[in-house]
Amino acid sequence: MAGTPALEIRNLEAWYGESHVLHGVDMVVQPGEVVTLLGRNGAGRTSTMRAIMGLTGARKGSVKINGTETIGMPTHRIAHLGVGYCPEERGIFSSLSCEENLMLPPVLKTGTAGMPVDEIYAMFPNLAERRGSQGTRLSGGEQQMLAVARILRTGANLLLLDEISEGLAPVIVQALARMITMLREKGYTVVMVEQNFRFAAPLADRFYVMEHGRIVEQFGSAELDEKMPVLNQLLGV
Ligand SMILES: Nc1ncnc2c1ncn2[C@@H]1O[C@H](COP(=O)(O)OP(=O)(O)OP(=O)(O)O)[C@@H](O)[C@H]1O
Ligand SMILES: [Mg+2]
């Protein structure tokens, strides 16, 4: 594929203190692609997202966002390039209402406008109903939607989503799947870490599999069937 990738990672290494957790990760994501990062517990998927954001300790190698090298940049400058990171812990402010949480983030100068609140509510009708509810009163699924919606408010166009389906009821997981499909239709680039292979399989254009801080497999959705035996072995799915 031609053009500048939305995300281009070359030989990325990262540490937490003395602990070397990423050992040369390579990953290229084109604008508008939905890519899933699979792997067993402790494979290094969250660390990869954190390293993209400059949130690990030392990191080495190359991470380009829309062609701009970020390896020497602090986290806030990386975010300003249009990267939205949704960590596993979601970070919803419990003392603020749903709508106050939505109004919180600054709008970045990314070239993509922050999604207007009415468009957010059209996309997430649950959040519209719950706009006045306190953060703590939202269900796990509503909090997850709010966490993603809050990122869309900033105008981020590269979304890093860490295990958004984890621990949620099947009906909520289905709603999140529809959300990913809508985001793809709107042209967002999505990198999602998933343990839930059934959730990720129909959504992703391409798959990467990590093991021990390295990418050990990558393939497109057309190859999914033939890769199932390898995936079974690597993930135990
Ligand atoms: N803050 C930290 N300090 C030191 N080591 C860490 C830290 N966070 C993670 N690690 C280690 O880094 C490795 C990769 O962890 P990571 O969280 O990236 O895995 P993961 O693929 O997201 O898996 P899971 O989410 O299932 O735990 C593991 O060996 C883990 O113990
Ligand atoms: Mg993780």
mmCIF file of N, CA and C in Angstrom, residues 6-7 29-35 66 156-160 183-184 186-191:
data_model
loop_
_atom_site.group_PDB
_atom_site.id
_atom_site.type_symbol
_atom_site.label_atom_id
_atom_site.label_comp_id
_atom_site.label_asym_id
_atom_site.label_seq_id
_atom_site.Cartn_x
_atom_site.Cartn_y
_atom_site.Cartn_z
ATOM 1 N N ALA A 6 -0.319 5.465 9.085
ATOM 2 C CA ALA A 6 -0.792 6.174 10.280
ATOM 3 C C ALA A 6 0.155 5.883 11.444
ATOM 4 N N LEU A 7 0.655 4.639 11.460
ATOM 5 C CA LEU A 7 1.560 4.206 12.534
ATOM 6 C C LEU A 7 2.608 3.285 11.928
ATOM 7 N N VAL A 29 0.633 0.258 10.286
ATOM 8 C CA VAL A 29 -0.825 0.368 10.168
ATOM 9 C C VAL A 29 -1.149 1.518 9.229
ATOM 10 N N GLN A 30 -1.919 1.215 8.185
ATOM 11 C CA GLN A 30 -2.284 2.242 7.203
ATOM 12 C C GLN A 30 -3.504 3.026 7.698
ATOM 13 N N PRO A 31 -3.652 4.273 7.218
ATOM 14 C CA PRO A 31 -4.813 5.061 7.628
ATOM 15 C C PRO A 31 -6.115 4.320 7.321
ATOM 16 N N GLY A 32 -7.014 4.271 8.269
ATOM 17 C CA GLY A 32 -8.318 3.650 8.073
ATOM 18 C C GLY A 32 -8.354 2.160 8.359
ATOM 19 N N GLU A 33 -7.204 1.581 8.682
ATOM 20 C CA GLU A 33 -7.188 0.147 8.993
ATOM 21 C C GLU A 33 -7.622 -0.112 10.426
ATOM 22 N N VAL A 34 -8.206 -1.296 10.637
ATOM 23 C CA VAL A 34 -8.466 -1.804 11.986
ATOM 24 C C VAL A 34 -7.552 -3.011 12.176
ATOM 25 N N VAL A 35 -6.656 -2.903 13.138
ATOM 26 C CA VAL A 35 -5.657 -3.939 13.367
ATOM 27 C C VAL A 35 -5.779 -4.441 14.802
ATOM 28 N N ASN A 66 1.876 9.190 11.491
ATOM 29 C CA ASN A 66 1.679 9.940 10.241
ATOM 30 C C ASN A 66 2.999 10.495 9.714
ATOM 31 N N ALA A 156 -8.592 12.966 18.016
ATOM 32 C CA ALA A 156 -7.618 11.903 17.728
ATOM 33 C C ALA A 156 -8.149 11.063 16.568
ATOM 34 N N ASN A 157 -7.273 10.679 15.652
ATOM 35 C CA ASN A 157 -7.737 9.830 14.546
ATOM 36 C C ASN A 157 -7.038 8.465 14.511
ATOM 37 N N LEU A 158 -6.058 8.281 15.391
ATOM 38 C CA LEU A 158 -5.449 6.960 15.594
ATOM 39 C C LEU A 158 -5.805 6.520 17.012
ATOM 40 N N LEU A 159 -6.591 5.463 17.117
ATOM 41 C CA LEU A 159 -7.115 5.050 18.414
ATOM 42 C C LEU A 159 -6.429 3.770 18.871
ATOM 43 N N LEU A 160 -5.893 3.788 20.076
ATOM 44 C CA LEU A 160 -5.256 2.607 20.667
ATOM 45 C C LEU A 160 -6.171 2.121 21.781
ATOM 46 N N LEU A 183 -16.619 3.317 13.633
ATOM 47 C CA LEU A 183 -15.359 4.077 13.614
ATOM 48 C C LEU A 183 -14.614 3.821 12.310
ATOM 49 N N ARG A 184 -14.622 2.558 11.857
ATOM 50 C CA ARG A 184 -13.968 2.243 10.584
ATOM 51 C C ARG A 184 -14.665 2.988 9.445
ATOM 52 N N LYS A 186 -16.180 5.747 9.579
ATOM 53 C CA LYS A 186 -15.865 7.176 9.669
ATOM 54 C C LYS A 186 -14.395 7.453 9.342
ATOM 55 N N GLY A 187 -13.618 6.401 9.094
ATOM 56 C CA GLY A 187 -12.242 6.589 8.631
ATOM 57 C C GLY A 187 -11.175 6.604 9.711
ATOM 58 N N TYR A 188 -11.552 6.276 10.948
ATOM 59 C CA TYR A 188 -10.546 6.211 12.011
ATOM 60 C C TYR A 188 -9.608 5.026 11.793
ATOM 61 N N THR A 189 -8.403 5.172 12.300
ATOM 62 C CA THR A 189 -7.448 4.073 12.321
ATOM 63 C C THR A 189 -7.490 3.490 13.724
ATOM 64 N N VAL A 190 -7.626 2.171 13.831
ATOM 65 C CA VAL A 190 -7.800 1.556 15.145
ATOM 66 C C VAL A 190 -6.781 0.434 15.350
ATOM 67 N N VAL A 191 -6.085 0.492 16.465
ATOM 68 C CA VAL A 191 -5.249 -0.626 16.899
ATOM 69 C C VAL A 191 -5.853 -1.117 18.198
#
